[in-house]
Amino acid sequence: MKHTIVMTGASRGIGRVAAGHLLRRSADLHFLVVARGSSGGRLAAELAAELAAELTTDGGHAVSHVSADLGSLDSVRSAATEIRDRLDRGDLPPLRGFVGNAGIQYTNALTEGPEGFESTFTVNVLANHLFVRLLQDRFAAPARIVITVSDTHFGDFRHNLGMVPGPSWKSPDVLARPGAFARPDTAVAGRTAYSTSKLAAIHLVHEYARRLPAGIDTVAYNPGFVPGTGLARHAGPVSRFAMRRILPMMTLTPFATSRDAAGRSLADVVLGTTVAPTGSYVDRDRVARSSEESYDPLREGELWEAAERFTAA
């Protein structure tokens, strides 16, 4: 049956790999990419051309795009509304999936979006929440929401090799604003904002599992440490060079995941090839437990309430 999957963060890194797998492996898929400006149109054209070159017959696939700046809640709201309208008009087949794969890490904790929220928290947490809530009543069960998270939320050497500080949880009203962490103008604060935002994303996945209607499953996907994905594109030249040229060699060890392997695993989670009950945390290719800190119903409920306030029209 024809169906639609919506994805952010499909233009580079593991998202780009996952997009190809989804299109090749899911018959009758309409793949809708959400990307900034004209990049979505270019990506949609590239994916469609690649698929046409690989397939000798038309399997019913289609690729389209919606423009959105994930750092702006107004832009996200407009994109989600456009998707809703296209579904209601019948321009898109039934919605069966949303993949919140886009993520960002800044070199400080002071970057502010147009609504006054700190940009790491906006992109990694609030943008996904707004998409989920505005599309919630348009999903056709069985449907699956997948949010890409990070094992940096554990905050220990085993999971981040000392490269990213662990999360530092505070009230959501503090976390959502610039300057939430010590020395907010430093890269350490920016990385702390990143790990904390990924912990928040896992909290919300647990809350979605409680609140969303039956038939809409929500899963947190951790790709592990994947060098060369563009996540550090706002870092300084030395860090960018290391991520592009040196750290990729770590994929030959158990400490890192290649982009191809991570993208394939993400597609497996989206398609249900990796069996994962709603509320699960998938570590690369298997269901596992996230950090002990990530299981906190009181904190999760508080975050839900705050995210609802922050994203209200």
PDB file of C-alpha atoms in Angstrom:
ATOM      1  CA  MET A   1       0.000   0.000   0.000  1.00  0.00           C
ATOM      2  CA  LYS A   2       1.267   3.458  -0.851  1.00  0.00           C
ATOM      3  CA  HIS A   3       2.415   5.402   2.179  1.00  0.00           C
ATOM      4  CA  THR A   4       4.413   8.476   3.191  1.00  0.00           C
ATOM      5  CA  ILE A   5       7.455   8.806   5.427  1.00  0.00           C
ATOM      6  CA  VAL A   6       8.601  12.293   6.437  1.00  0.00           C
ATOM      7  CA  MET A   7      12.256  12.795   7.358  1.00  0.00           C
ATOM      8  CA  THR A   8      14.446  15.621   8.606  1.00  0.00           C
ATOM      9  CA  GLY A   9      18.215  15.440   8.368  1.00  0.00           C
ATOM     10  CA  ALA A  10      18.209  13.414   5.149  1.00  0.00           C
ATOM     11  CA  SER A  11      20.621  15.598   3.215  1.00  0.00           C
ATOM     12  CA  ARG A  12      23.893  14.395   4.741  1.00  0.00           C
ATOM     13  CA  GLY A  13      25.507  11.801   6.981  1.00  0.00           C
ATOM     14  CA  ILE A  14      23.536   8.822   8.193  1.00  0.00           C
ATOM     15  CA  GLY A  15      20.270  10.407   7.075  1.00  0.00           C
ATOM     16  CA  ARG A  16      21.429  10.459   3.462  1.00  0.00           C
ATOM     17  CA  VAL A  17      22.384   6.780   3.657  1.00  0.00           C
ATOM     18  CA  ALA A  18      19.118   5.869   5.386  1.00  0.00           C
ATOM     19  CA  ALA A  19      17.101   7.711   2.737  1.00  0.00           C
ATOM     20  CA  GLY A  20      18.570   5.542   0.001  1.00  0.00           C
ATOM     21  CA  HIS A  21      17.856   2.360   1.947  1.00  0.00           C
ATOM     22  CA  LEU A  22      14.278   3.389   2.663  1.00  0.00           C
ATOM     23  CA  LEU A  23      13.560   4.073  -0.976  1.00  0.00           C
ATOM     24  CA  ARG A  24      15.175   0.883  -2.228  1.00  0.00           C
ATOM     25  CA  ARG A  25      13.615  -1.366   0.372  1.00  0.00           C
ATOM     26  CA  SER A  26      10.114   0.014   0.828  1.00  0.00           C
ATOM     27  CA  ALA A  27       7.814  -0.532  -2.121  1.00  0.00           C
ATOM     28  CA  ASP A  28       5.246   2.191  -2.854  1.00  0.00           C
ATOM     29  CA  LEU A  29       6.986   4.683  -0.594  1.00  0.00           C
ATOM     30  CA  HIS A  30       6.476   8.406  -0.962  1.00  0.00           C
ATOM     31  CA  PHE A  31       9.534   9.880   0.739  1.00  0.00           C
ATOM     32  CA  LEU A  32       9.107  13.478   1.864  1.00  0.00           C
ATOM     33  CA  VAL A  33      12.259  15.298   2.926  1.00  0.00           C
ATOM     34  CA  VAL A  34      12.218  18.379   5.141  1.00  0.00           C
ATOM     35  CA  ALA A  35      15.197  20.628   4.507  1.00  0.00           C
ATOM     36  CA  ARG A  36      16.188  24.263   4.495  1.00  0.00           C
ATOM     37  CA  GLY A  37      15.596  26.405   1.402  1.00  0.00           C
ATOM     38  CA  SER A  38      16.452  24.937  -1.976  1.00  0.00           C
ATOM     39  CA  SER A  39      18.459  22.034  -0.538  1.00  0.00           C
ATOM     40  CA  GLY A  40      15.301  19.940  -0.155  1.00  0.00           C
ATOM     41  CA  GLY A  41      14.484  20.248  -3.835  1.00  0.00           C
ATOM     42  CA  ARG A  42      18.022  19.293  -4.825  1.00  0.00           C
ATOM     43  CA  LEU A  43      18.010  16.318  -2.484  1.00  0.00           C
ATOM     44  CA  ALA A  44      14.625  15.114  -3.724  1.00  0.00           C
ATOM     45  CA  ALA A  45      15.860  15.302  -7.318  1.00  0.00           C
ATOM     46  CA  GLU A  46      19.080  13.431  -6.451  1.00  0.00           C
ATOM     47  CA  LEU A  47      17.236  10.642  -4.657  1.00  0.00           C
ATOM     48  CA  ALA A  48      14.701  10.271  -7.445  1.00  0.00           C
ATOM     49  CA  ALA A  49      17.471  10.134 -10.064  1.00  0.00           C
ATOM     50  CA  GLU A  50      19.445   7.546  -8.091  1.00  0.00           C
ATOM     51  CA  LEU A  51      16.376   5.401  -7.672  1.00  0.00           C
ATOM     52  CA  ALA A  52      15.460   5.624 -11.349  1.00  0.00           C
ATOM     53  CA  ALA A  53      18.990   4.565 -12.318  1.00  0.00           C
ATOM     54  CA  GLU A  54      18.858   1.518 -10.036  1.00  0.00           C
ATOM     55  CA  LEU A  55      15.347   0.280 -10.805  1.00  0.00           C
ATOM     56  CA  THR A  56      14.214  -0.983 -14.187  1.00  0.00           C
ATOM     57  CA  THR A  57      10.532  -0.548 -13.320  1.00  0.00           C
ATOM     58  CA  ASP A  58       8.575   2.097 -11.458  1.00  0.00           C
ATOM     59  CA  GLY A  59       7.853   0.659  -8.027  1.00  0.00           C
ATOM     60  CA  GLY A  60       5.507   3.491  -7.166  1.00  0.00           C
ATOM     61  CA  HIS A  61       8.188   5.495  -5.394  1.00  0.00           C
ATOM     62  CA  ALA A  62       8.082   9.254  -5.283  1.00  0.00           C
ATOM     63  CA  VAL A  63      10.250  11.842  -3.589  1.00  0.00           C
ATOM     64  CA  SER A  64       9.161  15.343  -2.665  1.00  0.00           C
ATOM     65  CA  HIS A  65      10.186  18.031  -0.230  1.00  0.00           C
ATOM     66  CA  VAL A  66       8.970  20.700   2.148  1.00  0.00           C
ATOM     67  CA  SER A  67      11.157  23.626   3.104  1.00  0.00           C
ATOM     68  CA  ALA A  68      11.814  24.399   6.763  1.00  0.00           C
ATOM     69  CA  ASP A  69      14.428  26.002   8.955  1.00  0.00           C
ATOM     70  CA  LEU A  70      14.411  23.721  12.005  1.00  0.00           C
ATOM     71  CA  GLY A  71      15.882  26.504  14.105  1.00  0.00           C
ATOM     72  CA  SER A  72      12.643  28.468  13.718  1.00  0.00           C
ATOM     73  CA  LEU A  73       9.461  27.106  15.287  1.00  0.00           C
ATOM     74  CA  ASP A  74       7.359  29.260  12.969  1.00  0.00           C
ATOM     75  CA  SER A  75       9.087  27.667   9.993  1.00  0.00           C
ATOM     76  CA  VAL A  76       8.557  24.162  11.416  1.00  0.00           C
ATOM     77  CA  ARG A  77       4.898  24.954  12.042  1.00  0.00           C
ATOM     78  CA  SER A  78       4.470  26.110   8.447  1.00  0.00           C
ATOM     79  CA  ALA A  79       6.138  22.950   7.123  1.00  0.00           C
ATOM     80  CA  ALA A  80       3.991  20.658   9.268  1.00  0.00           C
ATOM     81  CA  THR A  81       0.860  22.546   8.215  1.00  0.00           C
ATOM     82  CA  GLU A  82       1.827  22.129   4.558  1.00  0.00           C
ATOM     83  CA  ILE A  83       2.271  18.392   5.083  1.00  0.00           C
ATOM     84  CA  ARG A  84      -1.133  18.187   6.792  1.00  0.00           C
ATOM     85  CA  ASP A  85      -2.746  20.062   3.904  1.00  0.00           C
ATOM     86  CA  ARG A  86      -1.142  17.798   1.300  1.00  0.00           C
ATOM     87  CA  LEU A  87      -2.340  14.730   3.175  1.00  0.00           C
ATOM     88  CA  ASP A  88      -5.872  16.142   3.462  1.00  0.00           C
ATOM     89  CA  ARG A  89      -6.004  16.927  -0.264  1.00  0.00           C
ATOM     90  CA  GLY A  90      -4.848  13.433  -1.153  1.00  0.00           C
ATOM     91  CA  ASP A  91      -1.622  14.747  -2.695  1.00  0.00           C
ATOM     92  CA  LEU A  92       0.271  12.420  -0.356  1.00  0.00           C
ATOM     93  CA  PRO A  93      -0.580   8.811   0.487  1.00  0.00           C
ATOM     94  CA  PRO A  94      -1.300   7.945   4.135  1.00  0.00           C
ATOM     95  CA  LEU A  95       1.351   9.012   6.628  1.00  0.00           C
ATOM     96  CA  ARG A  96       3.089   6.034   8.197  1.00  0.00           C
ATOM     97  CA  GLY A  97       6.319   7.491   9.523  1.00  0.00           C
ATOM     98  CA  PHE A  98       8.209  10.499  10.802  1.00  0.00           C
ATOM     99  CA  VAL A  99      11.989  10.436  11.241  1.00  0.00           C
ATOM    100  CA  GLY A 100      13.457  13.267  13.303  1.00  0.00           C
ATOM    101  CA  ASN A 101      17.082  12.732  12.323  1.00  0.00           C
ATOM    102  CA  ALA A 102      18.318  16.316  12.077  1.00  0.00           C
ATOM    103  CA  GLY A 103      20.629  17.428  14.853  1.00  0.00           C
ATOM    104  CA  ILE A 104      22.966  20.296  15.601  1.00  0.00           C
ATOM    105  CA  GLN A 105      25.834  21.080  17.954  1.00  0.00           C
ATOM    106  CA  TYR A 106      27.172  24.599  18.464  1.00  0.00           C
ATOM    107  CA  THR A 107      30.433  25.900  19.873  1.00  0.00           C
ATOM    108  CA  ASN A 108      28.566  27.733  22.614  1.00  0.00           C
ATOM    109  CA  ALA A 109      25.290  27.656  24.521  1.00  0.00           C
ATOM    110  CA  LEU A 110      24.303  31.174  23.511  1.00  0.00           C
ATOM    111  CA  THR A 111      23.029  30.753  19.958  1.00  0.00           C
ATOM    112  CA  GLU A 112      19.468  32.023  19.889  1.00  0.00           C
ATOM    113  CA  GLY A 113      16.671  31.353  17.418  1.00  0.00           C
ATOM    114  CA  PRO A 114      13.992  33.805  16.302  1.00  0.00           C
ATOM    115  CA  GLU A 115      11.615  32.795  19.097  1.00  0.00           C
ATOM    116  CA  GLY A 116      14.280  33.377  21.762  1.00  0.00           C
ATOM    117  CA  PHE A 117      15.022  29.710  22.467  1.00  0.00           C
ATOM    118  CA  GLU A 118      18.546  28.298  22.518  1.00  0.00           C
ATOM    119  CA  SER A 119      19.174  26.812  19.092  1.00  0.00           C
ATOM    120  CA  THR A 120      20.490  23.376  20.133  1.00  0.00           C
ATOM    121  CA  PHE A 121      17.358  22.785  22.180  1.00  0.00           C
ATOM    122  CA  THR A 122      15.169  24.131  19.390  1.00  0.00           C
ATOM    123  CA  VAL A 123      16.529  21.868  16.647  1.00  0.00           C
ATOM    124  CA  ASN A 124      17.162  18.724  18.696  1.00  0.00           C
ATOM    125  CA  VAL A 125      14.048  18.807  20.872  1.00  0.00           C
ATOM    126  CA  LEU A 126      11.360  21.375  20.075  1.00  0.00           C
ATOM    127  CA  ALA A 127      11.322  20.989  16.290  1.00  0.00           C
ATOM    128  CA  ASN A 128      10.705  17.252  16.607  1.00  0.00           C
ATOM    129  CA  HIS A 129       8.032  17.818  19.234  1.00  0.00           C
ATOM    130  CA  LEU A 130       6.197  20.294  17.048  1.00  0.00           C
ATOM    131  CA  PHE A 131       6.248  17.926  14.063  1.00  0.00           C
ATOM    132  CA  VAL A 132       5.003  15.041  16.205  1.00  0.00           C
ATOM    133  CA  ARG A 133       2.163  17.032  17.712  1.00  0.00           C
ATOM    134  CA  LEU A 134       0.991  18.673  14.483  1.00  0.00           C
ATOM    135  CA  LEU A 135       1.119  15.423  12.521  1.00  0.00           C
ATOM    136  CA  GLN A 136      -0.196  13.220  15.323  1.00  0.00           C
ATOM    137  CA  ASP A 137      -3.780  13.056  14.083  1.00  0.00           C
ATOM    138  CA  ARG A 138      -2.699  12.480  10.471  1.00  0.00           C
ATOM    139  CA  PHE A 139      -0.812   9.231  11.082  1.00  0.00           C
ATOM    140  CA  ALA A 140      -2.396   6.084   9.686  1.00  0.00           C
ATOM    141  CA  ALA A 141      -1.722   3.129  11.971  1.00  0.00           C
ATOM    142  CA  PRO A 142       0.476   1.217  12.083  1.00  0.00           C
ATOM    143  CA  ALA A 143       2.899   4.132  12.097  1.00  0.00           C
ATOM    144  CA  ARG A 144       6.339   4.731  13.564  1.00  0.00           C
ATOM    145  CA  ILE A 145       8.098   7.843  14.822  1.00  0.00           C
ATOM    146  CA  VAL A 146      11.880   7.575  15.114  1.00  0.00           C
ATOM    147  CA  ILE A 147      13.964  10.222  16.861  1.00  0.00           C
ATOM    148  CA  THR A 148      17.753  10.082  16.458  1.00  0.00           C
ATOM    149  CA  VAL A 149      19.464  10.507  19.819  1.00  0.00           C
ATOM    150  CA  SER A 150      23.020   9.991  21.066  1.00  0.00           C
ATOM    151  CA  ASP A 151      24.882   7.887  23.590  1.00  0.00           C
ATOM    152  CA  THR A 152      26.497  11.110  24.806  1.00  0.00           C
ATOM    153  CA  HIS A 153      23.468  11.267  27.116  1.00  0.00           C
ATOM    154  CA  PHE A 154      25.165   8.617  29.305  1.00  0.00           C
ATOM    155  CA  GLY A 155      27.861  11.127  30.189  1.00  0.00           C
ATOM    156  CA  ASP A 156      30.633   8.582  30.773  1.00  0.00           C
ATOM    157  CA  PHE A 157      33.933   7.777  29.075  1.00  0.00           C
ATOM    158  CA  ARG A 158      32.696   4.451  27.774  1.00  0.00           C
ATOM    159  CA  HIS A 159      30.031   6.126  25.663  1.00  0.00           C
ATOM    160  CA  ASN A 160      31.716   9.352  24.563  1.00  0.00           C
ATOM    161  CA  LEU A 161      35.468   8.743  24.978  1.00  0.00           C
ATOM    162  CA  GLY A 162      35.718  11.982  26.925  1.00  0.00           C
ATOM    163  CA  MET A 163      34.919  14.076  23.850  1.00  0.00           C
ATOM    164  CA  VAL A 164      31.528  15.379  24.980  1.00  0.00           C
ATOM    165  CA  PRO A 165      30.558  16.364  28.537  1.00  0.00           C
ATOM    166  CA  GLY A 166      27.606  14.548  30.023  1.00  0.00           C
ATOM    167  CA  PRO A 167      24.192  16.162  30.308  1.00  0.00           C
ATOM    168  CA  SER A 168      23.478  18.705  33.008  1.00  0.00           C
ATOM    169  CA  TRP A 169      19.744  18.621  33.613  1.00  0.00           C
ATOM    170  CA  LYS A 170      17.899  21.738  34.744  1.00  0.00           C
ATOM    171  CA  SER A 171      14.351  22.981  34.565  1.00  0.00           C
ATOM    172  CA  PRO A 172      13.139  22.947  30.937  1.00  0.00           C
ATOM    173  CA  ASP A 173      12.468  26.668  31.233  1.00  0.00           C
ATOM    174  CA  VAL A 174      16.209  27.116  31.847  1.00  0.00           C
ATOM    175  CA  LEU A 175      17.419  24.559  29.297  1.00  0.00           C
ATOM    176  CA  ALA A 176      15.371  26.130  26.525  1.00  0.00           C
ATOM    177  CA  ARG A 177      17.038  29.533  26.893  1.00  0.00           C
ATOM    178  CA  PRO A 178      20.544  30.695  26.000  1.00  0.00           C
ATOM    179  CA  GLY A 179      23.132  30.598  28.766  1.00  0.00           C
ATOM    180  CA  ALA A 180      21.830  27.520  30.595  1.00  0.00           C
ATOM    181  CA  PHE A 181      25.286  26.135  31.333  1.00  0.00           C
ATOM    182  CA  ALA A 182      28.490  27.341  32.981  1.00  0.00           C
ATOM    183  CA  ARG A 183      30.777  29.424  30.770  1.00  0.00           C
ATOM    184  CA  PRO A 184      28.076  29.539  28.091  1.00  0.00           C
ATOM    185  CA  ASP A 185      30.371  31.120  25.486  1.00  0.00           C
ATOM    186  CA  THR A 186      32.627  28.028  25.346  1.00  0.00           C
ATOM    187  CA  ALA A 187      32.633  24.881  23.241  1.00  0.00           C
ATOM    188  CA  VAL A 188      32.275  22.830  26.431  1.00  0.00           C
ATOM    189  CA  ALA A 189      28.960  24.534  27.117  1.00  0.00           C
ATOM    190  CA  GLY A 190      27.871  23.925  23.537  1.00  0.00           C
ATOM    191  CA  ARG A 191      28.642  20.226  23.849  1.00  0.00           C
ATOM    192  CA  THR A 192      26.860  20.068  27.192  1.00  0.00           C
ATOM    193  CA  ALA A 193      23.827  21.623  25.526  1.00  0.00           C
ATOM    194  CA  TYR A 194      24.036  18.884  22.896  1.00  0.00           C
ATOM    195  CA  SER A 195      24.224  15.925  25.306  1.00  0.00           C
ATOM    196  CA  THR A 196      21.471  17.443  27.456  1.00  0.00           C
ATOM    197  CA  SER A 197      19.221  17.929  24.432  1.00  0.00           C
ATOM    198  CA  LYS A 198      19.645  14.267  23.499  1.00  0.00           C
ATOM    199  CA  LEU A 199      18.676  13.238  27.025  1.00  0.00           C
ATOM    200  CA  ALA A 200      15.605  15.452  26.662  1.00  0.00           C
ATOM    201  CA  ALA A 201      14.736  13.746  23.365  1.00  0.00           C
ATOM    202  CA  ILE A 202      14.773  10.342  25.069  1.00  0.00           C
ATOM    203  CA  HIS A 203      12.579  11.696  27.862  1.00  0.00           C
ATOM    204  CA  LEU A 204      10.031  12.818  25.269  1.00  0.00           C
ATOM    205  CA  VAL A 205      10.111   9.468  23.465  1.00  0.00           C
ATOM    206  CA  HIS A 206       9.062   7.857  26.758  1.00  0.00           C
ATOM    207  CA  GLU A 207       6.297  10.414  27.136  1.00  0.00           C
ATOM    208  CA  TYR A 208       5.105   9.916  23.546  1.00  0.00           C
ATOM    209  CA  ALA A 209       4.853   6.191  24.248  1.00  0.00           C
ATOM    210  CA  ARG A 210       2.456   7.020  27.091  1.00  0.00           C
ATOM    211  CA  ARG A 211       0.408   9.667  25.322  1.00  0.00           C
ATOM    212  CA  LEU A 212       0.168   8.896  21.612  1.00  0.00           C
ATOM    213  CA  PRO A 213      -2.707   6.742  20.355  1.00  0.00           C
ATOM    214  CA  ALA A 214      -2.284   3.002  19.970  1.00  0.00           C
ATOM    215  CA  GLY A 215      -0.724   2.113  16.644  1.00  0.00           C
ATOM    216  CA  ILE A 216       1.705   5.039  16.640  1.00  0.00           C
ATOM    217  CA  ASP A 217       4.984   3.704  17.999  1.00  0.00           C
ATOM    218  CA  THR A 218       7.849   5.992  18.986  1.00  0.00           C
ATOM    219  CA  VAL A 219      11.465   4.834  19.157  1.00  0.00           C
ATOM    220  CA  ALA A 220      14.743   6.547  20.083  1.00  0.00           C
ATOM    221  CA  TYR A 221      17.610   5.500  17.791  1.00  0.00           C
ATOM    222  CA  ASN A 222      21.246   5.843  18.841  1.00  0.00           C
ATOM    223  CA  PRO A 223      23.721   5.432  15.955  1.00  0.00           C
ATOM    224  CA  GLY A 224      26.758   5.537  18.266  1.00  0.00           C
ATOM    225  CA  PHE A 225      29.713   7.760  17.494  1.00  0.00           C
ATOM    226  CA  VAL A 226      29.676   8.360  13.732  1.00  0.00           C
ATOM    227  CA  PRO A 227      32.593  10.521  12.508  1.00  0.00           C
ATOM    228  CA  GLY A 228      32.234  12.648   9.405  1.00  0.00           C
ATOM    229  CA  THR A 229      28.487  13.313   9.534  1.00  0.00           C
ATOM    230  CA  GLY A 230      28.637  17.122   9.542  1.00  0.00           C
ATOM    231  CA  LEU A 231      27.419  17.383  13.132  1.00  0.00           C
ATOM    232  CA  ALA A 232      30.512  19.417  14.023  1.00  0.00           C
ATOM    233  CA  ARG A 233      30.163  21.797  11.077  1.00  0.00           C
ATOM    234  CA  HIS A 234      29.984  24.786  13.444  1.00  0.00           C
ATOM    235  CA  ALA A 235      33.187  23.765  15.240  1.00  0.00           C
ATOM    236  CA  GLY A 236      36.591  25.362  14.722  1.00  0.00           C
ATOM    237  CA  PRO A 237      38.897  24.340  11.867  1.00  0.00           C
ATOM    238  CA  VAL A 238      40.969  21.922  13.963  1.00  0.00           C
ATOM    239  CA  SER A 239      37.906  20.055  15.213  1.00  0.00           C
ATOM    240  CA  ARG A 240      36.375  19.946  11.740  1.00  0.00           C
ATOM    241  CA  PHE A 241      39.611  18.563  10.298  1.00  0.00           C
ATOM    242  CA  ALA A 242      39.766  15.878  12.993  1.00  0.00           C
ATOM    243  CA  MET A 243      36.154  14.858  12.394  1.00  0.00           C
ATOM    244  CA  ARG A 244      36.678  14.625   8.640  1.00  0.00           C
ATOM    245  CA  ARG A 245      40.170  13.153   8.368  1.00  0.00           C
ATOM    246  CA  ILE A 246      41.294  11.522  11.611  1.00  0.00           C
ATOM    247  CA  LEU A 247      38.327  10.253  13.600  1.00  0.00           C
ATOM    248  CA  PRO A 248      36.789   8.289  10.677  1.00  0.00           C
ATOM    249  CA  MET A 249      39.627   5.798  11.152  1.00  0.00           C
ATOM    250  CA  MET A 250      37.973   4.882  14.454  1.00  0.00           C
ATOM    251  CA  THR A 251      35.238   3.087  12.525  1.00  0.00           C
ATOM    252  CA  LEU A 252      37.760   0.266  12.197  1.00  0.00           C
ATOM    253  CA  THR A 253      37.448  -0.185  15.972  1.00  0.00           C
ATOM    254  CA  PRO A 254      34.444  -0.999  18.206  1.00  0.00           C
ATOM    255  CA  PHE A 255      34.386   2.605  19.440  1.00  0.00           C
ATOM    256  CA  ALA A 256      32.742   4.112  16.351  1.00  0.00           C
ATOM    257  CA  THR A 257      30.130   3.326  13.712  1.00  0.00           C
ATOM    258  CA  SER A 258      30.576   3.951  10.012  1.00  0.00           C
ATOM    259  CA  ARG A 259      28.136   6.252   8.305  1.00  0.00           C
ATOM    260  CA  ASP A 260      26.933   3.435   6.042  1.00  0.00           C
ATOM    261  CA  ALA A 261      26.315   1.052   8.945  1.00  0.00           C
ATOM    262  CA  ALA A 262      24.521   3.715  10.984  1.00  0.00           C
ATOM    263  CA  GLY A 263      22.336   4.765   8.062  1.00  0.00           C
ATOM    264  CA  ARG A 264      21.395   1.168   7.319  1.00  0.00           C
ATOM    265  CA  SER A 265      20.513   0.600  10.982  1.00  0.00           C
ATOM    266  CA  LEU A 266      18.384   3.741  11.029  1.00  0.00           C
ATOM    267  CA  ALA A 267      16.441   2.471   8.015  1.00  0.00           C
ATOM    268  CA  ASP A 268      15.971  -0.871   9.785  1.00  0.00           C
ATOM    269  CA  VAL A 269      14.393   0.904  12.757  1.00  0.00           C
ATOM    270  CA  VAL A 270      12.121   3.037  10.572  1.00  0.00           C
ATOM    271  CA  LEU A 271      10.917   0.047   8.547  1.00  0.00           C
ATOM    272  CA  GLY A 272      10.424  -2.150  11.599  1.00  0.00           C
ATOM    273  CA  THR A 273      13.080  -4.640  10.518  1.00  0.00           C
ATOM    274  CA  THR A 274      14.567  -3.974  13.932  1.00  0.00           C
ATOM    275  CA  VAL A 275      11.718  -4.954  16.204  1.00  0.00           C
ATOM    276  CA  ALA A 276      11.319  -2.336  18.922  1.00  0.00           C
ATOM    277  CA  PRO A 277       8.255  -1.701  21.116  1.00  0.00           C
ATOM    278  CA  THR A 278       7.054   1.835  21.516  1.00  0.00           C
ATOM    279  CA  GLY A 279       9.221   3.818  23.913  1.00  0.00           C
ATOM    280  CA  SER A 280      12.298   1.731  23.099  1.00  0.00           C
ATOM    281  CA  TYR A 281      15.894   2.857  22.861  1.00  0.00           C
ATOM    282  CA  VAL A 282      17.673   1.163  19.960  1.00  0.00           C
ATOM    283  CA  ASP A 283      21.449   1.135  20.303  1.00  0.00           C
ATOM    284  CA  ARG A 284      22.703   0.740  16.728  1.00  0.00           C
ATOM    285  CA  ASP A 285      20.955  -2.511  15.801  1.00  0.00           C
ATOM    286  CA  ARG A 286      19.372  -3.778  19.014  1.00  0.00           C
ATOM    287  CA  VAL A 287      16.984  -2.688  21.728  1.00  0.00           C
ATOM    288  CA  ALA A 288      18.874  -1.712  24.877  1.00  0.00           C
ATOM    289  CA  ARG A 289      18.488   0.414  27.984  1.00  0.00           C
ATOM    290  CA  SER A 290      19.343   4.061  27.814  1.00  0.00           C
ATOM    291  CA  SER A 291      20.999   5.691  30.830  1.00  0.00           C
ATOM    292  CA  GLU A 292      19.429   5.285  34.235  1.00  0.00           C
ATOM    293  CA  GLU A 293      18.940   9.058  34.324  1.00  0.00           C
ATOM    294  CA  SER A 294      16.784   8.885  31.207  1.00  0.00           C
ATOM    295  CA  TYR A 295      14.009   6.998  33.019  1.00  0.00           C
ATOM    296  CA  ASP A 296      12.266   9.641  35.095  1.00  0.00           C
ATOM    297  CA  PRO A 297       8.475   9.960  34.629  1.00  0.00           C
ATOM    298  CA  LEU A 298       8.239  13.132  36.691  1.00  0.00           C
ATOM    299  CA  ARG A 299      10.941  14.848  34.661  1.00  0.00           C
ATOM    300  CA  GLU A 300       9.388  13.556  31.433  1.00  0.00           C
ATOM    301  CA  GLY A 301       5.988  14.952  32.340  1.00  0.00           C
ATOM    302  CA  GLU A 302       7.522  18.315  33.225  1.00  0.00           C
ATOM    303  CA  LEU A 303       9.360  18.406  29.897  1.00  0.00           C
ATOM    304  CA  TRP A 304       6.184  17.511  27.986  1.00  0.00           C
ATOM    305  CA  GLU A 305       4.289  20.348  29.640  1.00  0.00           C
ATOM    306  CA  ALA A 306       7.095  22.799  28.873  1.00  0.00           C
ATOM    307  CA  ALA A 307       7.442  21.673  25.259  1.00  0.00           C
ATOM    308  CA  GLU A 308       3.705  22.163  24.833  1.00  0.00           C
ATOM    309  CA  ARG A 309       3.998  25.731  26.113  1.00  0.00           C
ATOM    310  CA  PHE A 310       7.076  26.506  24.030  1.00  0.00           C
ATOM    311  CA  THR A 311       5.531  25.261  20.780  1.00  0.00           C
ATOM    312  CA  ALA A 312       2.030  26.659  21.249  1.00  0.00           C
ATOM    313  CA  ALA A 313       0.959  28.832  18.318  1.00  0.00           C
TER     314      ALA A 313
END
